Amino acid sequence: LQVEESAVSLWNWTVTKHMGAVISDEQRAKLRFVACRLICLCEGSDPPEGTIRRQILMSMKTGKGWIDIGKAGLADGFLENAMSSIEKLYAKLRKGSEGEADIEAHRADVEKSLFKVLSYQAESAVAQGDFQKAVMCVQRCKDMLMKLPKETCYLSILCYNFGVETYEWKRYEQSSFWLSQSYDIGKMDMKYSIGKEMQAKVLRLLATTYFEWDCSLYLDKALKAISLANKENLHPAGFFLKVKILLKSGASDEDINSALAEFTHLEMSLDFCLNTAKLLLEHGRESVGFDFLKSVPERFESSPDLGKITLLHIEFLLQNKRELLAKQKIEEVIIGHYTGKQLLPEALNQLHIILWDRAAKHYEEKSYSEALHWYNYSVSFYTPGQIDQNLAKLQRNMASCYLHLKQVDKAKEAVKQAERCDPNSIFTKFSVYKIAVLENDTDKAMEAVIEMGKLAEKPSEHEDKLRVDKNTGSNLLSLAAQIALENDQQIVAIKALEYLSEQLQDCRQLFTSLKCLVRLMLSKVMAENSEKRDGDINSILTYLNLAHKKLAESFTEEKFTGDMRILEAHWFRKVAWNLAVQFKDSPEKMRDFFVLSFKLSQFCPSDKAVLIAQKTCLLMAAAVDLEMGRQQETPSEQTELFSQALQHLQTCKEIWKVLKLTGDFAKDPTDTLLLLYEFEARSKLNDPTLHNLMESVWEQPQIEIKTLEIIASLAMESPARYPVLCKKALKSALNLHRKQAVIDAVKFSKCLHSLINISLPTGLTDLDTCVLQEVWDYFEDALSVISSTDAYPEMEILWLMTRAWNTGIFQYTVGKYKEAEQWCGLGMRFLNHLGSLKKTYE
């Protein structure tokens, strides 16, 4: 009992809240579902009459609720429950009846609910596409109408709704059935009929269904249905449909005129009459169509919209290639415009569109004089001095025609008028530009293209109303560049392409534009002397940087494929490479191009060729940075250049590691170059990691003498000063010289010279004994080599002799007589090996 009370309370609460729009239709259906289920659970073996009636009501409404929210499948169970409860109620009422009159009364009572349930079941079946079940349910309802005549209207409209639904689903056979049923049911009881207007509406849709289903097969049925509809209730829609069916059937002009005559007294709007005329003319019934069109003005003499009739007349004259008659009509309108018979603004705008379309057609056919004729018709409707953006466009179009006809003065006048009406339009600037280019006025052309570029960047809020393409600016700049190139105005073309490159969003178009720019600028650079080149070379760098930026951004563009990206990257990296090589006289530019070539190559697959190119680019960039750093006097700028070189080298080392895995590079000098460049950069940056770098170098078994000698030189090259590293490198080099099968005396002498210089600085007297001993050994090495070859340079022998003698003298001055004697004696030993200079020094 408590569950039943809760279920009823929930039901009543749902009704209240739904009426107050607190809950949605779907929420109401769900709450009804719960309440109804609970009531069914509480049903006993012999429920009282009131309980059964409540179950019928709740089941019906729950089922209908599911149907109304588009979930007909959930309704069936509740509607079956309602049907079962109706049978129980009828049985219960019969049991308590006392006579035949009582039974009839109970039957009538029950049949109302039964009718409703059957109609809901029909709705559910249609929604689920079960045509046969729906037909059966409606037939049972139809059979009950004799006893329930008031339901005639409801059932007729229900069938009409089924007809509308199935028509929309293009189930024409089912739709025709339901609409026929609706019409037939509507005739069953005139007292409770849906009315003539609704019957006509049903028949019009039935005629439309037959017409769209298969006009050739069901033409007679469609005509019969629409004729019946028009008898029931004359309506413009019925008239229009009948004409449409007759046209489709290929009826004679006489039959169509008869149909038109039937409706002469019918109230119809001007637009409806125009649509009828248009229908006739579109079906090739010119005679009937134009006659009907001529009769329309009489019906609407006082209408301000009469211009629409004229427009339609002109349109169909043009469509039927009766251009001369159309021109006569237009000239009549122009005369009317200045004699108090102006068209309404909307109609006048439509006429302008017709005139412009016809002019554009002639323009495309290259009939420029004829196009001007039609544009002049349009101009006729503007008053002198009028300012209008559409007039500006009209004048620009006329200017284009004049240019094609080589009438430049007239074109200039038209553009002047366009400037007066719309000076800030990119289209107007383009017209100015075209004339300037054709007249070879470079300054004016350049000025116009700059203004176009600015307008393309920030489109004006009041830009041409007819402008619909968001890429208009880009398209016009592209066309401007093309016109300039066709007229050999390279500088103007470059400026147009520069603005274009800033505007383009499409990657393929952008890269095409940049390629064109690079080629044009290169040809310009090649023709210039070196003093004027800098600005243009910087421009090329800008173009290549933009290409790099756009390649990076292109990953988000679906239409720009990976293969396209690779092709473009290869083109631009090779250009950058070639330019780097070409501008070797300008180190900074050369470096920038090499760096760009490397960056661009990162969008290419890392095959061997690309890796070699990347390695070379970075090595060259580092070499240039080092060279520029050597020549730079400002410490901060030196530091920046050496740091930059180091970055290039670090990246290069990573690439070199990968590259060495692809083949044999035994004779490749890259390892040596990387070592030398890195040593120079780190030493001049006073990098604390320099000694760690050199530890790995001393351990290398294959290091060359030349490399060690360069390291020694770099270690003492300002701003670096690493005497210990210099000395170590020279000692290693000297050891390698000694190990040669045949000692190169000249190279040996130079290495020894440097080692003695670093070990025995000139002018120092207070030297450590160990240092003196070490240097003594170097002199002994020299004597050993000198004794074994005649190739030792005489000047080097003289230098050794002098250094040994002077060292002895220095020792003597500090009172070290024994050491002085030894060193002077060492110097004398070199004297015997002098050639032509021996006598001079003896």
JSON list of C-alpha atoms in Angstrom, two decimals, residues 690-800:
[
{"chain": "A", "resi": 690, "resn": "LEU", "atom": "CA", "xyz": [90.12, 22.83, -22.40]},
{"chain": "A", "resi": 691, "resn": "HIS", "atom": "CA", "xyz": [92.60, 20.63, -20.46]},
{"chain": "A", "resi": 692, "resn": "ASN", "atom": "CA", "xyz": [90.08, 17.76, -20.40]},
{"chain": "A", "resi": 693, "resn": "LEU", "atom": "CA", "xyz": [89.76, 18.06, -24.18]},
{"chain": "A", "resi": 694, "resn": "MET", "atom": "CA", "xyz": [93.54, 17.88, -24.58]},
{"chain": "A", "resi": 695, "resn": "GLU", "atom": "CA", "xyz": [93.90, 14.81, -22.36]},
{"chain": "A", "resi": 696, "resn": "SER", "atom": "CA", "xyz": [92.04, 12.79, -24.99]},
{"chain": "A", "resi": 697, "resn": "VAL", "atom": "CA", "xyz": [94.21, 14.35, -27.72]},
{"chain": "A", "resi": 698, "resn": "TRP", "atom": "CA", "xyz": [97.54, 13.28, -26.16]},
{"chain": "A", "resi": 699, "resn": "GLU", "atom": "CA", "xyz": [96.24, 9.71, -26.08]},
{"chain": "A", "resi": 700, "resn": "GLN", "atom": "CA", "xyz": [95.50, 9.61, -29.80]},
{"chain": "A", "resi": 701, "resn": "PRO", "atom": "CA", "xyz": [98.05, 7.39, -31.56]},
{"chain": "A", "resi": 702, "resn": "GLN", "atom": "CA", "xyz": [97.35, 8.69, -35.06]},
{"chain": "A", "resi": 703, "resn": "ILE", "atom": "CA", "xyz": [97.66, 12.43, -34.40]},
{"chain": "A", "resi": 704, "resn": "GLU", "atom": "CA", "xyz": [99.68, 14.27, -37.02]},
{"chain": "A", "resi": 705, "resn": "ILE", "atom": "CA", "xyz": [102.72, 16.49, -36.48]},
{"chain": "A", "resi": 706, "resn": "LYS", "atom": "CA", "xyz": [101.06, 19.35, -38.32]},
{"chain": "A", "resi": 707, "resn": "THR", "atom": "CA", "xyz": [98.03, 19.19, -35.99]},
{"chain": "A", "resi": 708, "resn": "LEU", "atom": "CA", "xyz": [100.25, 19.36, -32.90]},
{"chain": "A", "resi": 709, "resn": "GLU", "atom": "CA", "xyz": [102.16, 22.30, -34.31]},
{"chain": "A", "resi": 710, "resn": "ILE", "atom": "CA", "xyz": [98.93, 24.19, -35.04]},
{"chain": "A", "resi": 711, "resn": "ILE", "atom": "CA", "xyz": [97.67, 23.46, -31.53]},
{"chain": "A", "resi": 712, "resn": "ALA", "atom": "CA", "xyz": [100.93, 24.85, -30.14]},
{"chain": "A", "resi": 713, "resn": "SER", "atom": "CA", "xyz": [100.54, 27.98, -32.24]},
{"chain": "A", "resi": 714, "resn": "LEU", "atom": "CA", "xyz": [96.90, 28.47, -31.25]},
{"chain": "A", "resi": 715, "resn": "ALA", "atom": "CA", "xyz": [97.68, 27.98, -27.57]},
{"chain": "A", "resi": 716, "resn": "MET", "atom": "CA", "xyz": [99.72, 31.18, -27.60]},
{"chain": "A", "resi": 717, "resn": "GLU", "atom": "CA", "xyz": [97.59, 33.17, -30.06]},
{"chain": "A", "resi": 718, "resn": "SER", "atom": "CA", "xyz": [95.92, 36.16, -28.34]},
{"chain": "A", "resi": 719, "resn": "PRO", "atom": "CA", "xyz": [93.67, 36.28, -26.39]},
{"chain": "A", "resi": 720, "resn": "ALA", "atom": "CA", "xyz": [94.65, 32.68, -25.54]},
{"chain": "A", "resi": 721, "resn": "ARG", "atom": "CA", "xyz": [97.82, 32.02, -23.50]},
{"chain": "A", "resi": 722, "resn": "TYR", "atom": "CA", "xyz": [98.51, 28.41, -22.59]},
{"chain": "A", "resi": 723, "resn": "PRO", "atom": "CA", "xyz": [102.35, 27.96, -22.58]},
{"chain": "A", "resi": 724, "resn": "VAL", "atom": "CA", "xyz": [102.16, 24.56, -20.87]},
{"chain": "A", "resi": 725, "resn": "LEU", "atom": "CA", "xyz": [99.83, 23.20, -23.56]},
{"chain": "A", "resi": 726, "resn": "CYS", "atom": "CA", "xyz": [101.93, 24.83, -26.28]},
{"chain": "A", "resi": 727, "resn": "LYS", "atom": "CA", "xyz": [105.10, 23.21, -24.93]},
{"chain": "A", "resi": 728, "resn": "LYS", "atom": "CA", "xyz": [103.47, 19.82, -24.58]},
{"chain": "A", "resi": 729, "resn": "ALA", "atom": "CA", "xyz": [102.16, 19.94, -28.15]},
{"chain": "A", "resi": 730, "resn": "LEU", "atom": "CA", "xyz": [105.60, 20.90, -29.50]},
{"chain": "A", "resi": 731, "resn": "LYS", "atom": "CA", "xyz": [107.35, 18.16, -27.52]},
{"chain": "A", "resi": 732, "resn": "SER", "atom": "CA", "xyz": [104.87, 15.63, -28.90]},
{"chain": "A", "resi": 733, "resn": "ALA", "atom": "CA", "xyz": [105.47, 16.97, -32.40]},
{"chain": "A", "resi": 734, "resn": "LEU", "atom": "CA", "xyz": [109.24, 16.80, -31.93]},
{"chain": "A", "resi": 735, "resn": "ASN", "atom": "CA", "xyz": [109.00, 13.19, -30.77]},
{"chain": "A", "resi": 736, "resn": "LEU", "atom": "CA", "xyz": [107.04, 12.35, -33.88]},
{"chain": "A", "resi": 737, "resn": "HIS", "atom": "CA", "xyz": [109.67, 14.09, -36.04]},
{"chain": "A", "resi": 738, "resn": "ARG", "atom": "CA", "xyz": [112.39, 11.95, -34.43]},
{"chain": "A", "resi": 739, "resn": "LYS", "atom": "CA", "xyz": [110.41, 8.77, -35.22]},
{"chain": "A", "resi": 740, "resn": "GLN", "atom": "CA", "xyz": [110.32, 9.53, -38.93]},
{"chain": "A", "resi": 741, "resn": "ALA", "atom": "CA", "xyz": [112.36, 7.14, -41.07]},
{"chain": "A", "resi": 742, "resn": "VAL", "atom": "CA", "xyz": [113.94, 10.17, -42.71]},
{"chain": "A", "resi": 743, "resn": "ILE", "atom": "CA", "xyz": [113.82, 13.33, -40.66]},
{"chain": "A", "resi": 744, "resn": "ASP", "atom": "CA", "xyz": [112.63, 16.41, -42.50]},
{"chain": "A", "resi": 745, "resn": "ALA", "atom": "CA", "xyz": [115.36, 18.80, -41.29]},
{"chain": "A", "resi": 746, "resn": "VAL", "atom": "CA", "xyz": [113.49, 21.98, -42.25]},
{"chain": "A", "resi": 747, "resn": "LYS", "atom": "CA", "xyz": [110.29, 21.02, -40.40]},
{"chain": "A", "resi": 748, "resn": "PHE", "atom": "CA", "xyz": [112.28, 19.62, -37.49]},
{"chain": "A", "resi": 749, "resn": "SER", "atom": "CA", "xyz": [114.22, 22.90, -37.22]},
{"chain": "A", "resi": 750, "resn": "LYS", "atom": "CA", "xyz": [111.05, 24.99, -37.11]},
{"chain": "A", "resi": 751, "resn": "CYS", "atom": "CA", "xyz": [109.47, 22.80, -34.44]},
{"chain": "A", "resi": 752, "resn": "LEU", "atom": "CA", "xyz": [112.64, 22.83, -32.34]},
{"chain": "A", "resi": 753, "resn": "HIS", "atom": "CA", "xyz": [112.96, 26.58, -32.77]},
{"chain": "A", "resi": 754, "resn": "SER", "atom": "CA", "xyz": [109.40, 27.06, -31.36]},
{"chain": "A", "resi": 755, "resn": "LEU", "atom": "CA", "xyz": [110.01, 24.62, -28.50]},
{"chain": "A", "resi": 756, "resn": "ILE", "atom": "CA", "xyz": [113.27, 26.35, -27.46]},
{"chain": "A", "resi": 757, "resn": "ASN", "atom": "CA", "xyz": [111.54, 29.73, -27.68]},
{"chain": "A", "resi": 758, "resn": "ILE", "atom": "CA", "xyz": [108.70, 28.68, -25.38]},
{"chain": "A", "resi": 759, "resn": "SER", "atom": "CA", "xyz": [111.06, 26.83, -22.99]},
{"chain": "A", "resi": 760, "resn": "LEU", "atom": "CA", "xyz": [113.83, 29.46, -22.89]},
{"chain": "A", "resi": 761, "resn": "PRO", "atom": "CA", "xyz": [112.26, 32.90, -23.06]},
{"chain": "A", "resi": 762, "resn": "THR", "atom": "CA", "xyz": [114.62, 35.64, -24.23]},
{"chain": "A", "resi": 763, "resn": "GLY", "atom": "CA", "xyz": [116.08, 37.87, -21.50]},
{"chain": "A", "resi": 764, "resn": "LEU", "atom": "CA", "xyz": [115.52, 35.57, -18.53]},
{"chain": "A", "resi": 765, "resn": "THR", "atom": "CA", "xyz": [118.68, 34.80, -16.50]},
{"chain": "A", "resi": 766, "resn": "ASP", "atom": "CA", "xyz": [117.37, 33.14, -13.37]},
{"chain": "A", "resi": 767, "resn": "LEU", "atom": "CA", "xyz": [116.30, 29.82, -14.89]},
{"chain": "A", "resi": 768, "resn": "ASP", "atom": "CA", "xyz": [115.71, 26.58, -13.09]},
{"chain": "A", "resi": 769, "resn": "THR", "atom": "CA", "xyz": [118.47, 24.00, -13.55]},
{"chain": "A", "resi": 770, "resn": "CYS", "atom": "CA", "xyz": [115.89, 21.44, -14.73]},
{"chain": "A", "resi": 771, "resn": "VAL", "atom": "CA", "xyz": [114.64, 23.80, -17.39]},
{"chain": "A", "resi": 772, "resn": "LEU", "atom": "CA", "xyz": [118.17, 24.51, -18.58]},
{"chain": "A", "resi": 773, "resn": "GLN", "atom": "CA", "xyz": [118.87, 20.80, -18.75]},
{"chain": "A", "resi": 774, "resn": "GLU", "atom": "CA", "xyz": [115.71, 20.18, -20.75]},
{"chain": "A", "resi": 775, "resn": "VAL", "atom": "CA", "xyz": [116.60, 22.92, -23.19]},
{"chain": "A", "resi": 776, "resn": "TRP", "atom": "CA", "xyz": [120.21, 21.63, -23.37]},
{"chain": "A", "resi": 777, "resn": "ASP", "atom": "CA", "xyz": [118.76, 18.30, -24.54]},
{"chain": "A", "resi": 778, "resn": "TYR", "atom": "CA", "xyz": [116.92, 20.09, -27.35]},
{"chain": "A", "resi": 779, "resn": "PHE", "atom": "CA", "xyz": [120.20, 21.65, -28.51]},
{"chain": "A", "resi": 780, "resn": "GLU", "atom": "CA", "xyz": [121.84, 18.22, -28.40]},
{"chain": "A", "resi": 781, "resn": "ASP", "atom": "CA", "xyz": [118.97, 16.86, -30.51]},
{"chain": "A", "resi": 782, "resn": "ALA", "atom": "CA", "xyz": [119.59, 19.62, -33.00]},
{"chain": "A", "resi": 783, "resn": "LEU", "atom": "CA", "xyz": [123.33, 18.83, -33.18]},
{"chain": "A", "resi": 784, "resn": "SER", "atom": "CA", "xyz": [122.47, 15.17, -33.71]},
{"chain": "A", "resi": 785, "resn": "VAL", "atom": "CA", "xyz": [120.21, 15.96, -36.68]},
{"chain": "A", "resi": 786, "resn": "ILE", "atom": "CA", "xyz": [122.60, 18.60, -38.09]},
{"chain": "A", "resi": 787, "resn": "SER", "atom": "CA", "xyz": [125.43, 16.06, -38.01]},
{"chain": "A", "resi": 788, "resn": "SER", "atom": "CA", "xyz": [123.37, 13.54, -39.97]},
{"chain": "A", "resi": 789, "resn": "THR", "atom": "CA", "xyz": [122.15, 15.80, -42.80]},
{"chain": "A", "resi": 790, "resn": "ASP", "atom": "CA", "xyz": [123.20, 18.74, -44.91]},
{"chain": "A", "resi": 791, "resn": "ALA", "atom": "CA", "xyz": [119.58, 19.92, -45.24]},
{"chain": "A", "resi": 792, "resn": "TYR", "atom": "CA", "xyz": [119.37, 21.70, -41.89]},
{"chain": "A", "resi": 793, "resn": "PRO", "atom": "CA", "xyz": [118.78, 25.42, -42.68]},
{"chain": "A", "resi": 794, "resn": "GLU", "atom": "CA", "xyz": [121.96, 27.48, -42.05]},
{"chain": "A", "resi": 795, "resn": "MET", "atom": "CA", "xyz": [119.98, 30.35, -40.54]},
{"chain": "A", "resi": 796, "resn": "GLU", "atom": "CA", "xyz": [118.48, 27.96, -37.99]},
{"chain": "A", "resi": 797, "resn": "ILE", "atom": "CA", "xyz": [121.99, 26.68, -37.11]},
{"chain": "A", "resi": 798, "resn": "LEU", "atom": "CA", "xyz": [123.10, 30.29, -36.69]},
{"chain": "A", "resi": 799, "resn": "TRP", "atom": "CA", "xyz": [120.07, 30.97, -34.48]},
{"chain": "A", "resi": 800, "resn": "LEU", "atom": "CA", "xyz": [120.82, 27.90, -32.31]}
]
